[in-house]
XYZ file of C-alpha atoms in Angstrom:
701
model
C -182.636 58.746 -110.121
C -184.774 56.990 -112.894
C -181.947 58.078 -115.424
C -179.560 56.541 -113.699
C -180.808 52.851 -114.211
C -180.985 53.117 -117.777
C -177.307 52.584 -118.662
C -175.509 49.294 -118.089
C -173.195 48.369 -115.463
C -170.820 46.609 -117.578
C -170.385 46.661 -121.306
C -167.822 45.557 -124.188
C -165.816 48.638 -125.300
C -164.160 47.287 -128.238
C -163.285 43.846 -130.061
C -160.811 43.989 -132.950
C -158.184 41.528 -134.813
C -154.858 42.557 -132.998
C -152.667 40.314 -134.859
C -151.909 37.981 -137.744
C -151.694 35.253 -135.716
C -152.657 34.308 -132.171
C -152.298 36.528 -129.210
C -150.562 35.157 -126.673
C -150.199 38.352 -123.998
C -151.566 41.407 -123.213
C -151.353 44.346 -120.864
C -152.951 47.455 -119.569
C -151.005 50.693 -118.957
C -152.491 50.979 -115.145
C -151.466 54.594 -114.590
C -153.863 55.855 -117.300
C -156.118 52.553 -118.296
C -156.301 53.903 -121.799
C -153.309 51.735 -123.579
C -153.274 48.412 -124.179
C -150.333 46.537 -125.501
C -150.484 42.850 -127.046
C -148.010 40.504 -128.090
C -148.951 37.728 -130.472
C -147.472 34.408 -131.898
C -146.339 36.461 -134.978
C -143.478 37.701 -132.809
C -144.655 41.024 -132.906
C -145.833 43.828 -130.072
C -148.759 45.835 -130.950
C -149.705 49.010 -129.246
C -153.563 50.092 -129.126
C -155.880 52.824 -127.526
C -158.100 51.172 -125.789
C -161.097 52.320 -127.198
C -160.194 52.148 -131.128
C -159.549 49.212 -133.221
C -156.698 51.171 -135.057
C -153.191 49.944 -134.008
C -150.829 53.028 -133.540
C -147.454 51.389 -133.454
C -146.202 47.942 -134.350
C -142.838 46.696 -132.187
C -140.819 44.032 -134.274
C -137.600 42.241 -133.363
C -138.520 39.234 -131.399
C -137.699 35.837 -133.783
C -140.047 33.842 -131.443
C -143.534 34.476 -130.269
C -144.160 37.162 -127.413
C -144.967 35.578 -124.592
C -145.266 38.320 -122.219
C -145.639 42.378 -122.241
C -145.452 45.077 -120.105
C -145.684 49.161 -119.788
C -143.720 51.095 -117.488
C -145.305 53.463 -114.672
C -144.800 56.200 -116.875
C -146.002 54.579 -119.667
C -143.422 55.726 -122.093
C -141.956 52.530 -122.288
C -142.659 48.999 -123.176
C -141.063 45.583 -122.139
C -142.030 42.025 -123.990
C -140.277 38.985 -123.527
C -140.365 36.032 -125.854
C -140.533 32.251 -125.819
C -136.527 32.181 -126.521
C -135.973 33.898 -123.001
C -134.910 37.218 -124.852
C -136.288 40.693 -123.453
C -136.575 43.564 -125.617
C -137.201 47.108 -124.256
C -138.975 50.072 -126.450
C -138.889 53.620 -125.906
C -142.555 54.755 -127.130
C -141.940 58.418 -127.398
C -138.966 57.879 -129.455
C -140.214 55.107 -131.590
C -137.178 52.781 -130.894
C -135.520 50.032 -129.218
C -133.866 50.811 -125.978
C -132.265 47.749 -125.064
C -132.053 43.813 -125.821
C -131.756 41.657 -122.822
C -130.228 38.286 -122.650
C -130.086 35.901 -120.079
C -132.806 33.471 -119.328
C -132.955 29.924 -120.970
C -136.511 29.303 -121.340
C -140.120 31.263 -121.920
C -140.458 34.319 -120.622
C -143.599 34.109 -117.879
C -143.964 37.547 -116.013
C -142.233 41.065 -115.679
C -142.259 44.095 -113.520
C -140.807 47.509 -113.857
C -139.732 49.127 -110.179
C -141.925 51.931 -109.430
C -139.730 54.533 -110.138
C -136.286 53.480 -111.017
C -134.683 51.966 -114.291
C -134.717 48.296 -112.871
C -136.915 45.502 -114.184
C -137.693 41.926 -113.128
C -137.957 39.114 -115.261
C -139.265 35.129 -114.577
C -138.714 32.325 -116.761
C -139.928 28.815 -116.970
C -136.691 28.070 -115.992
C -137.513 28.960 -112.031
C -135.246 31.976 -112.017
C -136.163 35.514 -111.233
C -133.673 38.392 -112.492
C -133.277 41.858 -111.811
C -132.166 44.039 -114.664
C -130.682 47.931 -115.154
C -132.106 48.998 -118.574
C -129.564 50.924 -118.809
C -126.731 48.606 -118.601
C -126.022 45.079 -120.789
C -126.640 41.836 -118.391
C -128.716 41.433 -115.429
C -127.429 42.388 -112.007
C -129.071 40.134 -109.770
C -130.274 36.462 -109.757
C -132.905 35.285 -107.177
C -133.659 31.660 -107.277
C -135.814 29.498 -104.715
C -138.878 28.478 -106.398
C -139.307 24.845 -108.095
C -141.179 25.419 -111.181
C -141.942 28.347 -113.135
C -142.689 31.861 -111.766
C -146.319 33.375 -113.137
C -146.135 36.801 -111.526
C -144.224 39.577 -110.280
C -144.801 42.789 -108.499
C -142.245 45.469 -106.881
C -143.771 46.900 -103.554
C -144.873 50.670 -103.315
C -141.603 51.956 -101.976
C -139.550 49.980 -103.895
C -137.696 47.837 -101.547
C -138.955 44.405 -101.832
C -140.134 41.844 -105.057
C -142.769 39.582 -104.523
C -143.103 36.404 -106.679
C -145.739 33.768 -107.264
C -145.301 30.414 -108.839
C -147.360 27.131 -110.199
C -145.563 25.559 -107.112
C -148.077 27.190 -104.785
C -145.432 29.390 -103.207
C -145.320 33.255 -102.904
C -141.748 34.388 -102.185
C -140.927 37.826 -100.699
C -137.513 39.203 -101.943
C -135.527 42.037 -100.112
C -133.513 43.780 -102.939
C -131.231 45.139 -100.944
C -129.967 42.068 -99.099
C -130.281 39.659 -102.245
C -132.389 37.441 -100.775
C -135.764 35.587 -99.696
C -137.488 37.575 -96.654
C -140.380 34.717 -96.162
C -142.079 32.469 -98.108
C -146.085 31.926 -97.902
C -147.433 28.302 -98.559
C -151.120 28.414 -98.038
C -152.266 27.618 -101.436
C -152.991 24.336 -102.854
C -152.800 25.176 -106.421
C -150.588 27.176 -108.694
C -150.740 31.197 -107.767
C -151.295 32.889 -110.919
C -151.045 36.655 -109.687
C -149.479 38.540 -107.011
C -150.361 42.230 -106.038
C -149.135 44.832 -103.017
C -151.602 47.093 -101.368
C -151.431 50.534 -102.689
C -150.312 52.244 -99.146
C -150.057 49.212 -96.469
C -148.314 46.609 -95.705
C -150.281 44.174 -97.435
C -150.207 41.590 -100.125
C -152.883 39.795 -102.306
C -152.205 36.467 -104.246
C -154.732 34.866 -106.601
C -154.622 31.357 -107.123
C -155.949 28.450 -109.315
C -157.291 26.763 -105.873
C -159.919 29.591 -106.687
C -158.918 31.717 -103.458
C -157.430 34.759 -102.892
C -155.052 35.108 -99.825
C -154.265 37.944 -98.286
C -150.638 38.587 -96.124
C -149.697 40.698 -93.401
C -146.206 42.306 -94.611
C -145.215 42.801 -90.749
C -145.601 39.614 -88.875
C -145.730 37.542 -92.233
C -149.102 35.899 -91.401
C -152.259 34.904 -93.363
C -155.028 37.039 -92.669
C -157.666 36.542 -94.855
C -159.108 34.050 -97.602
C -161.424 35.222 -99.735
C -163.250 32.392 -101.405
C -166.324 32.781 -103.809
C -164.643 32.564 -106.985
C -166.243 29.534 -109.247
C -163.078 29.566 -111.734
C -159.446 30.032 -111.227
C -158.379 33.813 -110.151
C -156.826 35.061 -112.870
C -156.257 38.827 -111.917
C -156.539 40.839 -109.021
C -156.568 44.460 -108.516
C -156.607 46.586 -105.311
C -158.840 49.801 -105.427
C -156.974 53.186 -105.620
C -158.107 53.908 -101.932
C -157.317 50.415 -100.616
C -160.510 49.396 -99.484
C -161.023 46.459 -101.607
C -159.858 44.438 -103.998
C -161.270 43.416 -107.201
C -161.120 39.723 -108.484
C -161.310 38.998 -112.107
C -162.788 35.068 -113.376
C -164.022 33.917 -116.348
C -166.875 35.992 -117.234
C -167.448 37.671 -113.373
C -166.031 40.641 -111.294
C -166.029 39.991 -107.626
C -165.534 42.767 -105.107
C -164.128 41.623 -101.756
C -163.371 43.147 -98.634
C -161.274 41.876 -95.618
C -161.050 41.810 -92.012
C -163.570 39.882 -92.092
C -163.479 38.345 -95.481
C -166.647 39.436 -97.251
C -167.665 39.567 -100.767
C -169.558 43.122 -101.192
C -170.708 42.465 -104.752
C -170.149 40.100 -108.045
C -170.564 41.261 -111.313
C -171.535 39.526 -114.443
C -169.218 40.554 -117.072
C -168.888 38.618 -120.608
C -165.202 38.896 -120.812
C -164.355 35.249 -120.723
C -160.840 34.345 -119.266
C -159.990 37.863 -118.477
C -156.073 38.619 -118.708
C -155.244 42.347 -117.290
C -157.542 44.787 -115.173
C -156.861 48.416 -114.577
C -159.180 51.109 -112.574
C -159.229 54.642 -113.861
C -162.139 57.429 -113.482
C -164.273 55.057 -111.340
C -164.152 52.319 -113.882
C -162.473 49.089 -114.095
C -161.259 48.189 -117.168
C -160.601 44.358 -117.997
C -159.366 42.761 -121.529
C -159.556 39.201 -122.551
C -157.972 37.525 -125.765
C -159.419 34.700 -127.874
C -157.328 33.491 -131.063
C -156.166 36.580 -132.699
C -159.083 38.540 -131.329
C -158.865 40.828 -128.178
C -161.905 42.374 -126.350
C -161.640 45.180 -123.818
C -164.531 45.710 -120.985
C -165.888 48.792 -118.668
C -167.410 48.250 -115.575
C -169.098 51.296 -113.739
C -167.888 51.218 -110.141
C -169.982 53.783 -109.312
C -172.697 51.297 -109.569
C -170.785 48.492 -107.492
C -171.005 48.094 -103.866
C -167.465 48.370 -102.382
C -167.488 49.090 -98.824
C -169.234 48.141 -95.855
C -172.126 50.744 -95.737
C -173.738 48.356 -98.464
C -174.963 44.894 -98.072
C -172.684 42.238 -97.124
C -172.611 38.972 -98.569
C -170.866 36.535 -96.421
C -168.657 34.038 -97.505
C -168.676 31.195 -95.332
C -169.821 31.327 -91.539
C -172.108 28.531 -90.714
C -174.564 29.256 -93.506
C -175.204 32.840 -92.287
C -173.853 36.282 -93.483
C -170.730 37.590 -91.755
C -171.999 40.323 -89.470
C -170.885 43.656 -90.253
C -167.667 44.650 -88.270
C -168.293 47.170 -85.406
C -164.524 49.077 -86.636
C -164.584 48.604 -90.721
C -161.335 50.191 -90.604
C -159.973 47.417 -88.739
C -156.298 47.580 -90.968
C -155.843 50.997 -89.793
C -152.987 50.332 -87.525
C -151.189 48.547 -90.127
C -147.988 50.086 -91.307
C -147.677 52.078 -94.392
C -144.759 51.952 -96.905
C -142.508 55.160 -96.662
C -141.897 56.317 -100.222
C -138.178 57.667 -100.131
C -136.631 60.325 -102.836
C -135.990 58.670 -106.432
C -132.541 59.330 -106.351
C -131.702 58.032 -102.589
C -133.826 54.843 -103.590
C -132.083 54.275 -106.684
C -128.769 54.311 -105.265
C -129.816 51.690 -102.378
C -130.955 49.447 -104.750
C -127.818 49.733 -107.295
C -125.446 49.244 -104.056
C -127.106 46.440 -102.991
C -127.609 44.820 -106.593
C -123.625 45.315 -107.650
C -122.955 43.096 -104.430
C -124.501 40.316 -106.345
C -123.676 38.473 -109.402
C -122.944 40.139 -112.594
C -124.452 38.701 -115.634
C -121.832 36.618 -117.387
C -124.038 36.459 -120.484
C -124.096 40.275 -120.546
C -119.960 40.212 -120.094
C -119.815 38.116 -122.831
C -121.506 39.908 -125.481
C -119.552 42.188 -127.692
C -120.664 45.703 -129.029
C -121.014 44.132 -132.330
C -123.797 41.455 -131.316
C -125.757 44.131 -129.504
C -125.359 46.605 -132.742
C -126.696 43.471 -135.014
C -129.552 42.743 -132.042
C -130.791 46.843 -132.222
C -130.861 46.804 -136.014
C -133.244 43.959 -136.123
C -135.927 45.707 -133.431
C -137.986 48.341 -135.704
C -141.236 50.445 -134.440
C -143.656 51.097 -137.063
C -146.391 53.917 -136.441
C -149.546 53.199 -138.025
C -151.764 55.867 -136.649
C -149.410 58.772 -136.872
C -152.337 61.053 -135.185
C -152.862 58.860 -132.428
C -149.111 58.360 -131.667
C -148.576 62.475 -131.529
C -151.290 62.711 -129.152
C -150.247 60.034 -126.659
C -146.753 60.097 -126.578
C -145.507 63.335 -128.023
C -147.102 65.768 -125.783
C -145.253 64.333 -122.955
C -142.109 66.338 -123.568
C -143.530 69.539 -125.110
C -143.770 72.385 -122.280
C -147.648 73.557 -121.717
C -148.661 76.255 -119.371
C -152.076 74.868 -118.789
C -152.420 71.373 -117.100
C -152.515 68.306 -118.739
C -156.066 67.124 -119.967
C -157.622 64.562 -117.531
C -159.130 61.322 -119.699
C -162.598 61.247 -119.595
C -164.763 58.369 -118.647
C -166.211 56.194 -121.293
C -169.842 56.783 -121.678
C -171.554 54.012 -120.411
C -174.347 52.261 -123.530
C -178.194 52.291 -122.442
C -179.816 49.341 -121.440
C -181.701 47.305 -124.523
C -185.271 49.204 -124.946
C -186.962 45.607 -124.649
C -185.520 45.557 -120.984
C -186.627 48.987 -120.422
C -190.060 48.449 -121.970
C -190.791 45.374 -119.363
C -189.377 47.692 -116.562
C -192.241 50.102 -117.207
C -194.567 47.829 -117.585
C -193.975 45.846 -114.285
C -193.941 49.553 -112.730
C -197.287 49.658 -113.739
C -198.501 46.157 -112.997
C -197.233 46.342 -109.457
C -198.463 49.970 -108.710
C -200.894 49.602 -105.522
C -202.814 52.870 -106.413
C -203.097 52.569 -110.331
C -205.899 55.548 -110.256
C -203.175 58.047 -109.084
C -200.663 57.249 -111.883
C -201.518 59.813 -114.478
C -200.866 62.872 -111.170
C -197.248 61.150 -110.727
C -195.368 62.955 -113.488
C -195.938 66.461 -112.148
C -193.234 68.111 -114.498
C -194.776 67.293 -118.158
C -197.411 64.854 -118.929
C -196.950 64.487 -122.611
C -193.775 62.305 -122.211
C -195.815 59.677 -120.557
C -198.373 60.188 -123.497
C -195.427 59.355 -125.927
C -193.738 56.442 -124.331
C -197.039 54.464 -123.419
C -197.824 53.660 -127.156
C -194.178 53.212 -128.105
C -193.889 50.318 -125.832
C -197.103 48.711 -126.836
C -196.429 49.140 -130.545
C -192.960 47.658 -129.864
C -194.404 44.646 -128.069
C -196.792 44.723 -131.028
C -200.009 43.734 -129.233
C -202.654 43.110 -131.309
C -205.777 44.364 -128.693
C -208.649 45.986 -129.826
C -208.572 49.154 -127.285
C -205.037 49.540 -128.630
C -206.839 49.808 -132.576
C -210.036 51.474 -131.750
C -208.775 54.952 -130.529
C -206.430 55.292 -133.412
C -209.324 55.005 -135.836
C -211.855 57.458 -133.638
C -209.194 60.095 -133.065
C -208.593 61.765 -136.306
C -212.137 63.284 -136.839
C -212.042 64.966 -133.521
C -209.979 68.123 -133.020
C -208.063 68.034 -129.444
C -206.882 64.442 -129.503
C -204.968 64.462 -132.750
C -201.446 66.235 -131.529
C -200.945 63.802 -128.610
C -201.732 60.948 -130.592
C -199.901 61.698 -133.805
C -196.161 61.403 -132.386
C -196.353 58.153 -131.180
C -197.750 56.426 -134.507
C -194.611 57.875 -135.937
C -192.432 57.040 -133.524
C -193.454 53.254 -133.653
C -193.411 52.645 -136.959
C -189.743 54.476 -137.372
C -188.800 51.396 -135.266
C -189.310 48.624 -137.936
C -187.819 45.101 -137.538
C -184.010 44.921 -138.932
C -183.756 43.075 -141.949
C -180.703 41.443 -140.480
C -181.209 39.010 -137.853
C -178.569 39.748 -135.196
C -176.419 37.081 -133.440
C -177.083 38.168 -129.835
C -180.612 39.045 -128.903
C -182.226 39.994 -125.724
C -185.324 37.766 -126.481
C -186.327 34.739 -128.776
C -187.232 34.929 -132.520
C -190.840 34.927 -132.742
C -191.906 35.705 -129.279
C -192.943 39.128 -127.946
C -192.467 39.031 -124.230
C -194.800 41.585 -123.719
C -197.442 39.075 -124.410
C -196.167 36.830 -121.513
C -196.644 39.780 -119.059
C -199.727 40.901 -117.377
C -201.451 44.085 -119.434
C -201.440 47.417 -117.537
C -204.081 48.266 -115.363
C -206.316 50.260 -117.795
C -205.954 47.157 -120.206
C -206.705 43.879 -118.343
C -208.776 42.373 -122.125
C -205.780 41.591 -123.494
C -203.828 39.173 -120.592
C -203.259 35.701 -122.021
C -204.407 33.021 -120.378
C -202.163 29.681 -119.320
C -203.099 27.658 -122.390
C -202.602 30.658 -124.730
C -198.939 31.307 -123.429
C -198.121 27.378 -123.439
C -199.413 27.270 -126.851
C -197.541 30.844 -127.973
C -194.275 28.772 -126.560
C -194.684 25.562 -128.197
C -195.370 27.281 -131.227
C -192.881 25.783 -134.030
C -191.534 23.620 -131.378
C -191.975 20.675 -133.227
C -190.698 21.793 -137.091
C -187.298 23.092 -135.191
C -186.902 19.690 -133.747
C -186.905 18.272 -137.157
C -184.408 20.712 -138.516
C -182.217 19.757 -135.608
C -182.492 16.242 -135.926
C -181.734 16.599 -139.871
C -178.812 19.164 -139.148
C -177.147 16.786 -136.626
C -177.432 13.932 -139.042
C -176.051 15.782 -142.026
C -173.087 16.812 -139.563
C -172.275 13.336 -138.903
C -172.031 12.417 -142.577
C -169.710 15.482 -143.015
C -168.052 14.186 -140.148
C -167.253 10.627 -141.544
C -166.460 11.561 -144.713
C -163.688 13.973 -143.115
C -162.564 11.083 -140.893
C -162.269 8.626 -144.341
C -160.858 10.993 -146.948
C -159.679 14.692 -146.214
C -161.046 18.130 -145.360
C -161.843 18.752 -148.800
C -164.026 16.167 -149.570
C -166.003 16.598 -146.146
C -166.364 20.277 -147.302
C -167.663 18.988 -150.887
C -170.365 16.675 -149.255
C -171.300 19.902 -147.102
C -171.975 21.970 -150.198
C -173.894 19.360 -152.001
C -176.468 19.417 -148.937
C -177.411 22.681 -149.955
C -177.690 23.751 -146.311
C -175.944 26.807 -145.430
C -175.953 25.963 -141.649
C -173.800 23.056 -142.315
C -171.435 25.102 -144.495
C -170.941 27.633 -141.732
C -170.755 24.849 -138.895
C -167.681 22.998 -140.783
C -166.334 26.828 -141.610
C -166.240 27.519 -137.704
C -164.067 24.666 -137.530
C -161.528 25.005 -140.026
C -161.573 29.549 -139.422
C -159.803 28.161 -136.065
C -156.659 26.108 -137.814
C -155.656 28.287 -140.729
C -153.001 25.302 -141.101
C -155.682 23.548 -142.894
C -156.406 25.765 -145.884
C -155.046 24.579 -148.999
C -155.681 26.579 -152.684
C -158.272 23.486 -153.325
C -160.450 24.514 -150.617
C -160.367 28.208 -151.834
C -161.672 27.363 -154.930
C -164.727 25.661 -153.107
C -165.321 27.834 -149.857
C -165.426 31.069 -152.120
C -168.703 30.607 -153.667
C -170.097 29.694 -150.488
C -169.091 32.788 -148.870
C -170.878 34.860 -151.639
C -173.785 33.415 -150.012
C -173.028 34.213 -146.558
C -171.974 37.601 -147.197
C -175.910 38.311 -148.426
C -177.390 36.108 -145.654
C -179.880 37.467 -143.937
C -178.380 36.243 -140.242
C -175.318 38.190 -138.708
C -173.610 35.249 -137.552
C -173.549 33.607 -140.901
C -172.048 37.469 -142.648
C -169.247 36.725 -139.404
C -168.568 33.621 -140.699
C -167.828 34.465 -144.202
C -166.177 37.776 -143.346
C -163.580 35.407 -141.240
C -162.873 33.078 -143.781
C -162.641 35.665 -146.189
C -160.067 37.488 -144.049
C -157.884 33.904 -143.785
C -157.812 33.393 -147.623
C -156.728 37.283 -148.262
C -153.975 36.786 -145.276
C -152.932 33.497 -146.492
C -153.410 33.150 -150.147
C -153.987 36.341 -151.902
C -149.736 36.986 -152.613
C -149.580 33.635 -153.631
C -152.652 34.122 -156.133
C -151.255 37.650 -157.328
C -147.625 36.430 -157.664
C -149.273 33.263 -159.923
C -150.821 35.384 -162.336
C -148.355 38.160 -162.672
C -145.779 35.065 -163.484
C -144.136 35.040 -166.872
C -145.315 31.752 -169.042
C -142.703 28.907 -168.650
C -141.335 27.109 -171.283
C -142.374 23.615 -172.345
C -145.458 21.757 -170.364
C -145.595 22.156 -166.433
C -148.928 20.034 -165.965
C -148.579 21.227 -162.092
C -148.078 25.103 -162.697
C -150.896 25.212 -165.076
C -153.526 23.581 -162.425
C -152.178 25.904 -159.733
C -152.912 28.956 -162.679
C -156.613 27.519 -163.385
C -156.765 27.743 -159.438
C -155.532 31.458 -158.753
C -157.651 32.346 -162.015
C -160.965 31.021 -160.527
C -160.158 32.561 -157.254
C -158.994 35.901 -158.350
C -162.354 36.000 -160.126
C -164.555 35.226 -157.304
C -162.572 37.293 -155.125
C -163.352 40.602 -157.272
C -167.374 39.606 -157.102
C -166.884 39.641 -153.469
C -165.371 42.823 -152.998
C -168.074 44.674 -155.023
C -170.333 42.954 -152.641
C -168.224 43.799 -149.782
C -168.031 47.456 -150.983
C -171.793 47.624 -150.729
C -172.327 46.036 -147.176
C -169.748 48.440 -145.902
C -172.096 51.105 -145.715
C -174.129 48.967 -143.124
C -173.968 49.836 -138.951
C -173.481 47.424 -136.213
C -171.034 44.668 -135.853
C -171.301 43.341 -139.448
C -170.884 46.900 -140.756
C -167.398 47.265 -139.171
C -166.717 43.458 -140.396
C -167.222 44.680 -144.176
C -164.868 48.031 -143.462
C -162.108 45.957 -142.421
C -162.560 43.516 -145.223
C -162.778 46.321 -147.504
C -159.336 47.677 -146.641
C -157.903 44.434 -146.798
C -159.094 43.688 -150.386
C -158.117 47.161 -151.830
C -155.413 45.224 -153.445
C -157.815 43.495 -155.703
C -158.545 47.202 -157.676
C -155.032 46.958 -158.997
C -155.241 43.060 -159.820
C -154.873 41.729 -163.569
C-alpha cells in the first residue's frame, strides 16, 4: 500500500516544439491514445508518438494555416481542415495524400469520422455541415440550421446520427438517412464547445462555455442532468470506456462526474492549462494542450481517481448538502442501447440516403487536371523511419501472434521532499512512539538507512545528529549500519543549477518548521525563531524587486518613445540580466519584432544566459537562440557566401558586417551549447535540440 502512494496521480509526459510557427490545433488518436496530430500556422500537419518529442511524419499541401485535425477510428488516416475551407485526407500507412475536398467557404472548425464507413463530416464558420465520402469528389449532403459557427461534430456509435454543437448555444441531432434534423437542445446559455455520445446508451453529453455539461436522453429527447462545478469553460469531455462516468477537461483540472443523480466524484489538479483533447487508454487519461509553438502531453492515473458511487460522493448543488448516494446506482440501465449493424449494410443505407440529397456542385465542376495539381502539391515527409515502420507498417503484415498491447506510461515518483515530510508527519502523529522500532518486522536495516537520509536532506544542525557520528567510529558494532546513511546523504549534493520549478523556497528548509520526531525534541524551533527564519532576507528581496520594477519602467518608456532596439540597449546598459530576461520573454513571443540589428545586441547576452546558474535564464536564452537560428541563419549564411558586388554599396556593406559579427558570436555559442548538451533535465534537452539546430555552423565560413 505504501508503494502505491509514492507515485504521482498526474504528471507531464512530454513538452516539445511542434511547429516553426504557432500551433493552431491538435488531436489524439482515440483508439490507442498513443498518436498525436498537430496543425500549425506553418500550414503543415505533423504526426507524433505521444511519449516522444521526435516528429514521425510531416504532411504538407495546405496553402493556409491548418485549423482542425482528426484521426479516423483505425488510425490509418488523418484529415485536416484549413483556414481557406479546404480539407485534405492522408493515408498514414502509404504516406501519401488520398483526397482534397473543396466546398466550404470559410475556416474549417470541426471534423468527424464515421465509426465504420468512409464518411467524413465537416463544419465551418459558414455555419454549414457537410457529409463527404472520402472515396469520391465533392460532398454528398449538406445540413443547414445553425446560425453561428459549428464547434464540434460527433457520430453516434451505430453510425445513424450526427450531433453538432455551435456558438449559437444549441446542440442539434441529425438523421443521416433522412438528411434532416431530428431535434434541437437549447438549455445552454453560452457557446457549446464539445459534444460526445455515450459509448453504449442513448445518451449525449455537451460541454459549454457556461461551465456546465448537459446530458440528454436520446429516446425522450430531454435533458436528464446538468453537471456543474467547473470554474472555467468546458473544453473537452470524454466518457469512460464502461460509460459509468464522464471526464471533464477544464483549465488546469480534471473533474469526474456522474449522473442520475448529478454528482462530482473527484477533482484532479493537472497543470495542462487550456487542454485541447482527451483520450483514455490502459486505465490512464491522456490530455494534450498547446501554447504558441509548443505542445505538452499529460497523464492522469485513473486507477487512483474516484469514479463510481462506491467512492465518497461530492454533491454539486443541493441546499449546501452533499447529494445522497443513489439507491439504484445503475439508474440508466433501462435506457436503450445502440444496435451496431454490419459494416456493409450500414454503409449502403447511409449512401442511399445521401445520394437522395444534394450532390456537390463544387465537386462536379472540378476537372481531373485540377485534382492532379492538388495531389501533386501534397506530400508526406517521414522524419523518423523506425517509429513510422513500428507504428504504421506492421498493420498490413501477417502475424501469427496477437498484436502487442501498448503498456501504460510509468508514473514518476513523488518528489523526495514531499516523501520526507510525509515520513516525519507519520512519526509525529503516531500515538505510540515507543512501539515504532518494532513495526517493520521484515527488515530493520531499511529504516535505519532512511531516517538519517531525511535528516541530512533537511540539514538539521542538531547536536544529537552530530554526536553519534563522532562517537561511533571507535566502536566495532555500530559502524556497518551507520556508514551507508552518511554516504547516501553526501551523494545528494545541492545541484549547481537552480531549477525553474521547485517544491520548496530557496534558503528555507521545510523540515525546520515541522515538529521533530519523538526521539529528538531538542531541535524544535520556537514561534519567534520560525518567524525570523521566514523573514530572513525579506527586506533585501523587497529592495531588489523595487529596483527591478523601476528599471523595467525605464525600459518601457524608452520603447514607447523610440523603438525595441533602443529599449534593449537600455536594458543591457543596466548590467542586470533579470531585466534582459524580462524583455526577451516578451519579444520571444513576437518573432516579427526581430531584426538583424537586434541579433547583434542579443547574442552576447545569450552567452551570459546560457552560462547562468538559473534554469529559467537558460530556457529564455535557448528560446531566443532558436528564433535567431530559424529566422536569420539562412540570411547570414547567404550574405557571407555572396560574391562581392561591383562598386560601393553602403547598405550591403553594413549588412555584411552585421552578418559577420553574428556568425562569429553564433560560433562561440555553438561551443557553449556542445558543452552543455551533456547535462540532464529540461535544460539538457533544450541544449541537445539547439545542438542539432546549430549543426550547419560547423560548415560555415
